[in-house]
mmCIF file of C-alpha atoms in Angstrom:
data_model
loop_
_atom_site.group_PDB
_atom_site.id
_atom_site.type_symbol
_atom_site.label_atom_id
_atom_site.label_comp_id
_atom_site.label_asym_id
_atom_site.label_seq_id
_atom_site.Cartn_x
_atom_site.Cartn_y
_atom_site.Cartn_z
ATOM 1 C CA MET A 1 -8.353 31.266 21.809
ATOM 2 C CA LYS A 2 -5.739 30.559 18.703
ATOM 3 C CA PHE A 3 -6.737 27.899 15.747
ATOM 4 C CA TYR A 4 -3.901 26.474 14.280
ATOM 5 C CA TRP A 5 -4.586 24.571 10.493
ATOM 6 C CA CYS A 6 -4.025 23.532 7.195
ATOM 7 C CA GLU A 7 -6.492 23.304 4.339
ATOM 8 C CA GLN A 8 -7.966 19.693 3.121
ATOM 9 C CA THR A 9 -7.398 18.058 6.834
ATOM 10 C CA ARG A 10 -9.100 17.470 9.436
ATOM 11 C CA ALA A 11 -9.259 20.716 10.851
ATOM 12 C CA PHE A 12 -12.373 21.759 8.963
ATOM 13 C CA ARG A 13 -13.773 20.274 11.931
ATOM 14 C CA ILE A 14 -12.528 22.337 14.291
ATOM 15 C CA THR A 15 -13.813 25.488 12.017
ATOM 16 C CA TRP A 16 -17.226 23.823 11.695
ATOM 17 C CA ILE A 17 -17.002 24.031 15.599
ATOM 18 C CA LEU A 18 -15.962 27.484 16.178
ATOM 19 C CA GLU A 19 -18.559 28.476 14.201
ATOM 20 C CA GLU A 20 -21.369 26.906 15.426
ATOM 21 C CA ALA A 21 -20.230 28.622 19.065
ATOM 22 C CA GLY A 22 -19.962 31.478 17.638
ATOM 23 C CA GLN A 23 -17.372 33.280 19.765
ATOM 24 C CA PRO A 24 -14.325 34.384 18.405
ATOM 25 C CA TYR A 25 -11.067 32.467 17.214
ATOM 26 C CA GLU A 26 -7.984 34.111 15.447
ATOM 27 C CA ARG A 27 -7.144 31.782 12.674
ATOM 28 C CA ILE A 28 -4.002 30.590 11.682
ATOM 29 C CA ARG A 29 -2.789 28.164 9.391
ATOM 30 C CA VAL A 30 0.554 26.134 9.321
ATOM 31 C CA ASP A 31 1.444 24.488 6.031
ATOM 32 C CA ILE A 32 2.502 20.297 7.427
ATOM 33 C CA ARG A 33 2.463 20.013 2.901
ATOM 34 C CA THR A 34 5.643 22.877 2.824
ATOM 35 C CA GLY A 35 6.760 23.271 6.833
ATOM 36 C CA ASP A 36 5.412 27.316 6.379
ATOM 37 C CA ASN A 37 4.985 28.232 9.853
ATOM 38 C CA LYS A 38 6.231 25.389 11.097
ATOM 39 C CA ASP A 39 8.773 26.329 12.885
ATOM 40 C CA ASP A 40 6.736 28.767 15.429
ATOM 41 C CA PRO A 41 7.673 28.546 18.598
ATOM 42 C CA ASP A 42 3.685 28.737 19.710
ATOM 43 C CA PHE A 43 2.553 26.395 17.629
ATOM 44 C CA GLU A 44 5.490 23.745 18.407
ATOM 45 C CA ALA A 45 4.376 23.803 22.081
ATOM 46 C CA ALA A 46 1.193 23.918 20.755
ATOM 47 C CA SER A 47 1.265 20.427 18.465
ATOM 48 C CA PRO A 48 4.415 18.451 19.913
ATOM 49 C CA MET A 49 3.826 16.206 16.851
ATOM 50 C CA GLY A 50 3.086 19.038 14.452
ATOM 51 C CA LYS A 51 -0.153 18.565 13.617
ATOM 52 C CA VAL A 52 -2.739 19.871 12.833
ATOM 53 C CA PRO A 53 -5.809 21.099 13.938
ATOM 54 C CA ALA A 54 -4.448 22.563 17.109
ATOM 55 C CA LEU A 55 -5.537 25.077 19.618
ATOM 56 C CA THR A 56 -4.407 26.966 22.851
ATOM 57 C CA ASP A 57 -6.553 29.431 24.878
ATOM 58 C CA GLY A 58 -4.696 30.403 27.387
ATOM 59 C CA PRO A 59 -3.010 28.015 28.825
ATOM 60 C CA VAL A 60 -4.669 25.314 27.092
ATOM 61 C CA LYS A 61 -2.613 23.360 24.622
ATOM 62 C CA LEU A 62 -4.947 20.879 22.476
ATOM 63 C CA TRP A 63 -3.729 19.017 19.861
ATOM 64 C CA ASP A 64 -6.606 16.436 19.286
ATOM 65 C CA SER A 65 -10.038 16.758 16.932
ATOM 66 C CA GLY A 66 -11.213 15.077 19.605
ATOM 67 C CA ALA A 67 -10.036 16.954 22.748
ATOM 68 C CA ILE A 68 -10.111 20.168 21.105
ATOM 69 C CA CYS A 69 -14.485 19.665 19.971
ATOM 70 C CA LEU A 70 -14.319 18.505 24.161
ATOM 71 C CA TYR A 71 -13.338 21.796 25.390
ATOM 72 C CA VAL A 72 -15.221 24.198 22.691
ATOM 73 C CA ALA A 73 -18.601 22.634 23.460
ATOM 74 C CA ASP A 74 -17.637 22.676 26.854
ATOM 75 C CA LYS A 75 -16.383 26.268 27.003
ATOM 76 C CA TYR A 76 -18.989 27.381 25.633
ATOM 77 C CA PRO A 77 -22.540 25.405 26.901
ATOM 78 C CA GLU A 78 -24.398 28.459 25.881
ATOM 79 C CA ALA A 79 -23.810 27.240 22.692
ATOM 80 C CA GLY A 80 -25.806 23.851 22.665
ATOM 81 C CA LEU A 81 -23.186 21.888 21.312
ATOM 82 C CA THR A 82 -22.209 19.418 24.774
ATOM 83 C CA VAL A 83 -24.110 17.687 26.867
ATOM 84 C CA ASP A 84 -23.793 19.145 30.549
ATOM 85 C CA ALA A 85 -21.761 16.301 33.385
ATOM 86 C CA ALA A 86 -25.038 16.082 35.149
ATOM 87 C CA ASP A 87 -27.166 14.329 32.585
ATOM 88 C CA SER A 88 -28.019 11.135 32.405
ATOM 89 C CA GLN A 89 -26.080 10.760 28.732
ATOM 90 C CA ARG A 90 -23.355 12.086 29.015
ATOM 91 C CA PHE A 91 -20.617 9.023 29.086
ATOM 92 C CA GLU A 92 -22.938 8.557 25.509
ATOM 93 C CA PHE A 93 -22.256 11.691 24.036
ATOM 94 C CA ILE A 94 -18.914 11.136 25.048
ATOM 95 C CA GLN A 95 -18.570 7.972 23.840
ATOM 96 C CA TRP A 96 -20.315 9.242 20.034
ATOM 97 C CA LEU A 97 -18.008 12.143 20.139
ATOM 98 C CA MET A 98 -14.488 9.311 20.436
ATOM 99 C CA PHE A 99 -16.399 7.249 17.726
ATOM 100 C CA THR A 100 -14.259 9.666 14.860
ATOM 101 C CA ASN A 101 -11.659 9.357 16.501
ATOM 102 C CA SER A 102 -10.959 5.559 17.761
ATOM 103 C CA VAL A 103 -13.005 3.614 15.156
ATOM 104 C CA ILE A 104 -13.938 5.569 11.637
ATOM 105 C CA GLU A 105 -10.773 6.583 11.097
ATOM 106 C CA PRO A 106 -8.953 3.141 11.455
ATOM 107 C CA ALA A 107 -12.023 1.855 9.874
ATOM 108 C CA MET A 108 -11.543 4.304 6.772
ATOM 109 C CA VAL A 109 -7.760 3.636 6.521
ATOM 110 C CA GLU A 110 -8.831 -0.072 6.360
ATOM 111 C CA LYS A 111 -10.932 0.568 3.472
ATOM 112 C CA PHE A 112 -8.017 3.337 2.147
ATOM 113 C CA MET A 113 -5.938 0.821 1.796
ATOM 114 C CA ASN A 114 -7.838 -2.634 0.865
ATOM 115 C CA VAL A 115 -6.681 -3.702 4.232
ATOM 116 C CA PRO A 116 -8.217 -7.199 4.835
ATOM 117 C CA ALA A 117 -10.956 -6.722 7.506
ATOM 118 C CA LYS A 118 -9.908 -8.423 11.035
ATOM 119 C CA GLN A 119 -13.051 -7.997 13.056
ATOM 120 C CA GLU A 120 -11.353 -9.810 15.462
ATOM 121 C CA SER A 121 -8.878 -8.276 16.199
ATOM 122 C CA TYR A 122 -8.501 -4.853 15.109
ATOM 123 C CA GLY A 123 -9.971 -2.464 17.782
ATOM 124 C CA HIS A 124 -12.142 -0.778 15.395
ATOM 125 C CA GLY A 125 -13.912 -3.776 14.117
ATOM 126 C CA SER A 126 -13.946 -3.422 10.753
ATOM 127 C CA PHE A 127 -15.427 -1.055 8.121
ATOM 128 C CA ASP A 128 -18.459 -2.515 7.801
ATOM 129 C CA SER A 129 -18.714 -2.769 11.649
ATOM 130 C CA MET A 130 -18.479 0.180 11.830
ATOM 131 C CA ILE A 131 -21.035 2.018 8.928
ATOM 132 C CA GLY A 132 -23.479 -0.688 10.972
ATOM 133 C CA VAL A 133 -23.057 0.738 14.382
ATOM 134 C CA LEU A 134 -23.126 4.299 12.743
ATOM 135 C CA GLU A 135 -26.312 3.101 11.174
ATOM 136 C CA GLN A 136 -28.143 1.737 14.303
ATOM 137 C CA GLY A 137 -27.009 5.226 16.574
ATOM 138 C CA LEU A 138 -28.573 6.702 13.800
ATOM 139 C CA SER A 139 -31.864 5.316 12.996
ATOM 140 C CA GLY A 140 -34.608 7.198 13.866
ATOM 141 C CA LYS A 141 -32.778 10.317 14.701
ATOM 142 C CA THR A 142 -32.036 13.536 13.089
ATOM 143 C CA TRP A 143 -29.002 13.609 15.301
ATOM 144 C CA ILE A 144 -26.508 11.582 17.222
ATOM 145 C CA MET A 145 -27.929 12.571 20.484
ATOM 146 C CA GLY A 146 -31.698 13.034 19.572
ATOM 147 C CA GLU A 147 -33.338 15.968 18.505
ATOM 148 C CA ARG A 148 -30.368 18.449 19.663
ATOM 149 C CA PHE A 149 -26.949 18.585 17.891
ATOM 150 C CA THR A 150 -23.930 18.655 19.325
ATOM 151 C CA ALA A 151 -19.935 18.563 18.746
ATOM 152 C CA ALA A 152 -20.193 14.631 18.562
ATOM 153 C CA ASP A 153 -22.142 15.375 14.947
ATOM 154 C CA VAL A 154 -19.589 17.628 14.223
ATOM 155 C CA LEU A 155 -16.450 14.989 14.174
ATOM 156 C CA LEU A 156 -19.221 12.187 12.767
ATOM 157 C CA GLY A 157 -21.055 14.462 10.309
ATOM 158 C CA SER A 158 -17.246 15.470 8.817
ATOM 159 C CA SER A 159 -16.279 11.713 8.722
ATOM 160 C CA VAL A 160 -19.644 10.820 6.988
ATOM 161 C CA HIS A 161 -18.807 13.715 4.344
ATOM 162 C CA VAL A 162 -15.828 12.606 3.784
ATOM 163 C CA LEU A 163 -16.528 8.935 2.933
ATOM 164 C CA GLU A 164 -19.764 10.935 0.988
ATOM 165 C CA LYS A 165 -16.646 12.443 -0.962
ATOM 166 C CA PHE A 166 -14.599 9.670 -1.543
ATOM 167 C CA GLY A 167 -17.270 7.613 -2.900
ATOM 168 C CA LEU A 168 -17.022 5.318 0.238
ATOM 169 C CA LEU A 169 -20.402 5.694 1.668
ATOM 170 C CA PRO A 170 -22.369 3.137 1.176
ATOM 171 C CA ASP A 171 -25.668 3.174 0.058
ATOM 172 C CA SER A 172 -27.475 4.063 2.672
ATOM 173 C CA ALA A 173 -30.632 6.405 3.142
ATOM 174 C CA THR A 174 -29.668 7.121 6.731
ATOM 175 C CA LEU A 175 -26.490 8.350 6.679
ATOM 176 C CA GLN A 176 -27.193 9.798 3.226
ATOM 177 C CA ASP A 177 -29.639 12.301 4.853
ATOM 178 C CA TYR A 178 -27.691 12.923 7.883
ATOM 179 C CA VAL A 179 -24.879 13.866 5.594
ATOM 180 C CA ALA A 180 -27.422 16.250 3.865
ATOM 181 C CA ARG A 181 -28.300 18.191 7.182
ATOM 182 C CA CYS A 182 -24.931 18.366 7.719
ATOM 183 C CA ARG A 183 -23.867 20.134 5.100
ATOM 184 C CA ALA A 184 -27.093 22.432 5.248
ATOM 185 C CA ARG A 185 -25.632 23.691 8.383
ATOM 186 C CA PRO A 186 -24.414 27.764 7.965
ATOM 187 C CA ALA A 187 -21.042 26.865 10.411
ATOM 188 C CA LEU A 188 -20.037 23.715 7.846
ATOM 189 C CA GLN A 189 -20.895 25.441 4.933
ATOM 190 C CA THR A 190 -18.596 28.470 5.862
ATOM 191 C CA ALA A 191 -15.864 25.674 7.534
ATOM 192 C CA LEU A 192 -15.815 23.715 3.841
ATOM 193 C CA SER A 193 -15.402 27.603 2.062
ATOM 194 C CA LEU A 194 -12.475 28.420 4.544
ATOM 195 C CA ASP A 195 -11.259 24.917 3.724
ATOM 196 C CA GLU A 196 -11.239 25.541 -0.134
ATOM 197 C CA PRO A 197 -6.840 24.572 -1.274
ATOM 198 C CA GLN A 198 -5.184 27.913 -1.170
ATOM 199 C CA THR A 199 -3.540 29.523 -4.280
#
């Protein structure tokens, strides 16, 4: 399994899930800022848009962080990061797994760019509605699926981590406690240490 990454990008969430899975993988740095390694034909095949993260595993080529997280979770069910297809909660798991890329990230752009909220016309609703739904989803739970940590928490937790890091996380005990639990996980600590800027 080859994992194409660059520090200070969404790729850290893939390091996180790979560390949670506890299986061997090869990290290949692609500096998307300077272009180093972007002309690597294997990277170009793995990521047609020239973005990180990207992952190859034999014939499998993925370049969306949500798809990669689902793939890793399903490939290594023994790690407990997925919800089995026969489980009635499978589609709730997939819904939360997609929430980061489809709702949280557009809402973060809205907030970063100071774009006026348009709840009725934006697919993601608004930043405030996104926060409200996430708080409600986590209320009274350790993790988004209850007591079990899953790939959905890698995506959600990475987003809440970034929101807090940039001072965008509201004063919410639910979300503050959640990000603290995420940061206490050794796999995330490893991912963050590997994400430090290159010197």
